[in-house]
XYZ file of C-alpha atoms in Angstrom:
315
model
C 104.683 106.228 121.736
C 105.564 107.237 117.781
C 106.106 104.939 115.340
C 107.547 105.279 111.724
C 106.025 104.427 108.654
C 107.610 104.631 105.154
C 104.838 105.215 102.606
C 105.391 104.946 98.895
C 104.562 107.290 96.289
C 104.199 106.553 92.150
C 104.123 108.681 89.362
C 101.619 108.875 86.585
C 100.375 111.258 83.676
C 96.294 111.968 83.905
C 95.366 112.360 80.117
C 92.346 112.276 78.309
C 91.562 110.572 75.205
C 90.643 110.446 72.368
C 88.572 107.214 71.536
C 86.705 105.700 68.158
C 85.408 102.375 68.519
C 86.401 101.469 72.036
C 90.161 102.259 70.506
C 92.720 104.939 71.758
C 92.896 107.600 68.516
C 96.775 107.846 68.248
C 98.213 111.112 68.920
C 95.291 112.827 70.447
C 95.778 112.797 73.889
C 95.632 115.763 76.228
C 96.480 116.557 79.064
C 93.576 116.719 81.799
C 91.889 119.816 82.424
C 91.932 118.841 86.161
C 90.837 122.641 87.281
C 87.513 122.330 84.928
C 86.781 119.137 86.874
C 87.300 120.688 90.688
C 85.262 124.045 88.782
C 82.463 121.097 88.442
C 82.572 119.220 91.455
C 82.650 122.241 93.506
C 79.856 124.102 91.090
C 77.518 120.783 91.868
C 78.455 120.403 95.329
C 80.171 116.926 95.356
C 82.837 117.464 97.994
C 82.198 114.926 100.650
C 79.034 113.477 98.898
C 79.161 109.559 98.707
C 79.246 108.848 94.905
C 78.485 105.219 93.866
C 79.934 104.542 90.584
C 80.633 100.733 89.222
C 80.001 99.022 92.664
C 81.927 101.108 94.557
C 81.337 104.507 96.971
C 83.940 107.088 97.305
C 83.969 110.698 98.095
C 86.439 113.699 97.346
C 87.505 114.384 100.828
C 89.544 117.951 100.040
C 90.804 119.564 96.775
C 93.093 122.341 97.215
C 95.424 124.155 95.274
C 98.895 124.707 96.464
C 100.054 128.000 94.823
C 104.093 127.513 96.106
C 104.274 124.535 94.317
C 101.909 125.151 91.503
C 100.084 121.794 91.607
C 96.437 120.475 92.672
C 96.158 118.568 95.961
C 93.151 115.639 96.067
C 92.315 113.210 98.974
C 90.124 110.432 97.755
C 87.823 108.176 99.802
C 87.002 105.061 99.269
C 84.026 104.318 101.600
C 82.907 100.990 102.367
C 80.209 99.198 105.401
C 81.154 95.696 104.575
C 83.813 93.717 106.044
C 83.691 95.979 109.655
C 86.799 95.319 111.699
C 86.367 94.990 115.396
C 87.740 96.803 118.844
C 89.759 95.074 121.695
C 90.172 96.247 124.952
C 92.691 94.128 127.071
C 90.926 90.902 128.488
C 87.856 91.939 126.845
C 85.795 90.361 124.362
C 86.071 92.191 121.247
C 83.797 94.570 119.606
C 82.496 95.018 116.084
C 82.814 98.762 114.992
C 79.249 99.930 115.138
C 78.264 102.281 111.966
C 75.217 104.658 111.711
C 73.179 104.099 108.283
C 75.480 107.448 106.589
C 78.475 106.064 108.306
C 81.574 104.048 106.344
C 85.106 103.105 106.961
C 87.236 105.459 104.796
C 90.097 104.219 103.190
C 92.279 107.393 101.748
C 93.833 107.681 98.114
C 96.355 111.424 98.334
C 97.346 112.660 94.717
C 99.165 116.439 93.570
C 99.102 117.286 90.315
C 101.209 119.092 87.768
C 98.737 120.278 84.763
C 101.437 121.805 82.948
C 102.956 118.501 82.135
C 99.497 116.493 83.429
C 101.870 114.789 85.774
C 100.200 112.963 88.982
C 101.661 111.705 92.197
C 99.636 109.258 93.726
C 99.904 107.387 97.224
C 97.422 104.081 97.314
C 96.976 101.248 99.829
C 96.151 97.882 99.594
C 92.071 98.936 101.126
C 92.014 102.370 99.170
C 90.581 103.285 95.210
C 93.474 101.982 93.284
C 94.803 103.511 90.506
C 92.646 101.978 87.865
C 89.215 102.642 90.445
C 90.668 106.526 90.607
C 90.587 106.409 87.368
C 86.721 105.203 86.739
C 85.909 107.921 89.645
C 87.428 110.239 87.734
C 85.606 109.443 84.334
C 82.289 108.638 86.385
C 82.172 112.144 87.705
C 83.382 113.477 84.490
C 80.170 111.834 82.627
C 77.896 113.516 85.435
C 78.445 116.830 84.542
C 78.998 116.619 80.531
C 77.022 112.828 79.817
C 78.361 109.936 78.087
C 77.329 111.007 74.687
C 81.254 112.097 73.916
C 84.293 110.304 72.510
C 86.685 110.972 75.904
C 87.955 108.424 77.886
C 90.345 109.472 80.561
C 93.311 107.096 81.616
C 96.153 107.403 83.991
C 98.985 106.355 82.439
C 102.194 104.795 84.619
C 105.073 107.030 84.306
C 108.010 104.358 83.561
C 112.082 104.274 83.281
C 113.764 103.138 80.225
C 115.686 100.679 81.798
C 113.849 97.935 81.835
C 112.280 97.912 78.307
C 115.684 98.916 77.137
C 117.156 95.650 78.884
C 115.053 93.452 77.006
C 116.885 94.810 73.974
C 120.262 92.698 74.510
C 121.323 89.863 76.704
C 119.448 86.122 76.826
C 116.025 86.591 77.424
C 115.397 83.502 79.856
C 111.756 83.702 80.389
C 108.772 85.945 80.290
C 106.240 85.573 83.001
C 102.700 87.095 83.533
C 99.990 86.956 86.397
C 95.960 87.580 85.365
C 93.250 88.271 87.083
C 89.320 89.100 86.248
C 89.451 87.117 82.696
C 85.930 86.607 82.920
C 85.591 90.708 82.364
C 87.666 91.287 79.895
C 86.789 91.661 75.981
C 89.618 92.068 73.322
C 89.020 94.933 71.099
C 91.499 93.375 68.553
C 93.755 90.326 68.282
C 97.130 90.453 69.847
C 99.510 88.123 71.221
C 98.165 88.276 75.150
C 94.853 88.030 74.348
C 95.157 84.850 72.198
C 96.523 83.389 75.007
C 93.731 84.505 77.422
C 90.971 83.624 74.724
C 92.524 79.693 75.578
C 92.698 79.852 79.365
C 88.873 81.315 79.313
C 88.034 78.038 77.324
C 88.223 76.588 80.538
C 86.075 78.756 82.533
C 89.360 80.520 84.808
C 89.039 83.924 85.959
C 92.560 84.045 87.105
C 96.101 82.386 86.089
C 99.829 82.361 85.084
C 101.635 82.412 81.967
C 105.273 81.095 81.776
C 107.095 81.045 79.042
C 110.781 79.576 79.467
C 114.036 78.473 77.446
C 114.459 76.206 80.106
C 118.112 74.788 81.056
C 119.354 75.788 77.513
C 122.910 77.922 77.818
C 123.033 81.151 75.348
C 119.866 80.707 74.269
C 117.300 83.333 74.114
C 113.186 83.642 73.803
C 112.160 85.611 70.290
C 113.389 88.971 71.196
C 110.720 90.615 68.691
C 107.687 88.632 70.143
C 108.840 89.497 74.204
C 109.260 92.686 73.260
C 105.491 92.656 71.650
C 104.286 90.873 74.593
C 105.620 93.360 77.132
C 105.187 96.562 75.879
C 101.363 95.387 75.767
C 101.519 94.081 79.567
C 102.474 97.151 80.477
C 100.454 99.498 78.542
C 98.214 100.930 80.853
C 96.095 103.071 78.723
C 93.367 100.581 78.348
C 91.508 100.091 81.723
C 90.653 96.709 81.071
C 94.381 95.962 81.342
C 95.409 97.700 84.584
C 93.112 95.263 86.249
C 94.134 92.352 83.725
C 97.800 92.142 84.217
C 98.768 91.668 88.098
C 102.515 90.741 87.883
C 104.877 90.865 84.747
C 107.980 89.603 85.041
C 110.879 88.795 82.697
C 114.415 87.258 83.591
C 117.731 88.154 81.683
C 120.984 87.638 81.407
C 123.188 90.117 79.621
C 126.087 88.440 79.142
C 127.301 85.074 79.392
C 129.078 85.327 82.983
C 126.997 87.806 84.368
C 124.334 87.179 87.135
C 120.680 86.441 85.982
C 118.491 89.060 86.379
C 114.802 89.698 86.931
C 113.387 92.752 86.052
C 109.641 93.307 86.801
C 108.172 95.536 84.442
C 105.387 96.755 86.656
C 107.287 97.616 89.165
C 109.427 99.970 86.904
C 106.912 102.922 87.749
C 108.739 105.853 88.853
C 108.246 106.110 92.340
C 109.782 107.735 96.016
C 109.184 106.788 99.206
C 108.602 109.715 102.009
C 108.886 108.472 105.952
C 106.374 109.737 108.465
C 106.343 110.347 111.884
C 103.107 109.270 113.916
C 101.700 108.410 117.187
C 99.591 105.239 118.318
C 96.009 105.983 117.543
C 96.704 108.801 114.741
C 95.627 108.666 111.239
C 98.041 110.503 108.194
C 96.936 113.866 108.321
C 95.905 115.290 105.398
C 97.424 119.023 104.764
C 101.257 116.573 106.176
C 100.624 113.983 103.415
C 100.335 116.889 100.481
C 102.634 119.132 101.610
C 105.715 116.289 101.973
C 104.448 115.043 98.556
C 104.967 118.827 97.120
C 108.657 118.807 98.625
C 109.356 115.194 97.350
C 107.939 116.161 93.411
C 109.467 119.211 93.304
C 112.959 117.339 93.435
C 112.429 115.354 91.058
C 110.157 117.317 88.725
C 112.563 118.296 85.777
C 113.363 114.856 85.447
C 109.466 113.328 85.433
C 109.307 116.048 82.837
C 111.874 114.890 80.464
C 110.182 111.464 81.096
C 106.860 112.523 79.192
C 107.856 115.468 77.865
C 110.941 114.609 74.731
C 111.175 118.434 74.074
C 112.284 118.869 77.896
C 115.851 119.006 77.798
């Protein structure tokens, strides 16, 4: 018996760049040579070789390119041995999925790529490489074959709408909300607004919390536009990988006018994203070449206007 599932898809640009002193160097970013890197993981025989890299194990499952639609095709997986589920069989006691020593659970991240415009469409779950471990795979592979003695950092960068930065812009800005995690790990390379306030919450040892910051029951009223502005734009940036596993949620409620409805718009979310549906059967796993070549279909739609996005010359 089928089933549907309805997966979702988000939209990124792979760059690399520049860095001096742990900083981004303004204006230097490139695009990422992504067919040098499948030259170099083919060249040193890496496809479907476990690669441990900051305490996780993932392998490049395939790595094709599609010539119709002009963009690379990567399956990711995440391979783990920890945390085994188990097998039922009606009125049976379950079963714990037995592994050999050079067996894992596999946990699969698809991406295509555009290197014209260094565009990336990328489908993660919950147990697969997020976008911020893709990333470190990425660079981690990228050290093996050129070392760490360079000033390249490469970052996947959230492809986002206008709307909701634009939002913040007019109307009462009720309140700004963020959720944190893993403030044990993370190091501010200069002072900013967010990371004053984490510096105080790791005074008290947390690793994880909430900031809220509200005009309460007050009628047209409004938070410091200048300062929420400040404050989001730096939630969101992405280009630091520190913060894509910082910032969790990011949230900020407004009301345009006086009689309008309040409104909550969550600036993580904002990625530009498209959902495809699939078709399976009990028992079946997404099959590879079906996942790409739907995700080809879907991009190709919308690529003129993921373009303009990144691209202000596009027109």
């Amino acid at each position: 018996m089928g089933y549907k599932r309805i997966i979702r898809f988000q939209y990124y640009q792979l760059l690399m760049d520049e860095m001096q002193n742990k900083k981004k160097v303004q204006n230097k970013s490139k695009i990422f040579n992504f067919a040098e890197w499948v030259d170099e993981v083919t060249k040193q025989k890496l496809i479907r070789k476990p690669i441990d890299f900051n305490n996780a194990k993932a392998r490049i499952e395939h790595v094709k390119f599609s010539k119709n639609y002009d963009v690379w095709c990567l399956q990711l997986m995440k391979l783990r041995d920890t945390n085994v589920p188990a097998k039922a069989k009606d009125f049976e006691e379950a079963q714990t999925i037995e592994l050999d020593d050079n067996e894992y659970i596999g946990e699969d991240l698809y991406m295509i790529y555009d290197a014209k415009k260094g565009i990336a469409m990328i489908q993660q779950n919950k147990n697969s490489l997020g976008v911020s471990r893709g990333e470190e795979f990425l660079q981690h592979t990228y050290n093996l074959f050129w070392g760490t003695d360079h000033n390249k950092k490469i970052s996947i960068e959230p492809i986002v709408g206008a709307e909701g930065m634009a939002k913040i812009s007019k109307g009462s800005i009720r309140y700004i909300e963020l959720s944190l995690a893993n403030l044990n790990s993370y190091t501010p390379t200069e002072k900013t607004p967010l990371s004053e306030m984490i510096n105080q919450m790791k005074t008290y040892q947390g690793v994880a919390g909430k900031i809220m910051i509200s005009i309460g029951r007050e009628k047209g009223e409004t938070l410091d536009r200048k300062k929420v502005q400040k404050l989001a734009k730096e939630a969101r940036e992405a280009s630091e990988e520190s913060n894509k596993r910082l910032v969790r949620g990011a949230k900020i409620k407004i009301k345009e006018e006086e009689d309008a409805d309040v409104e909550i718009v969550d600036l993580l979310e904002d990625i530009c994203h498209d959902f495809i549906e699939f078709d399976l059967n009990k028992r079946e796993r997404l099959d590879c070449n079906i996942v790409t070549s739907r995700m080809c279909t879907k991009y190709a739609n919308r690529k003129l206007e993921l373009y303009r996005l990144v691209d202000s010359n596009e027109r």
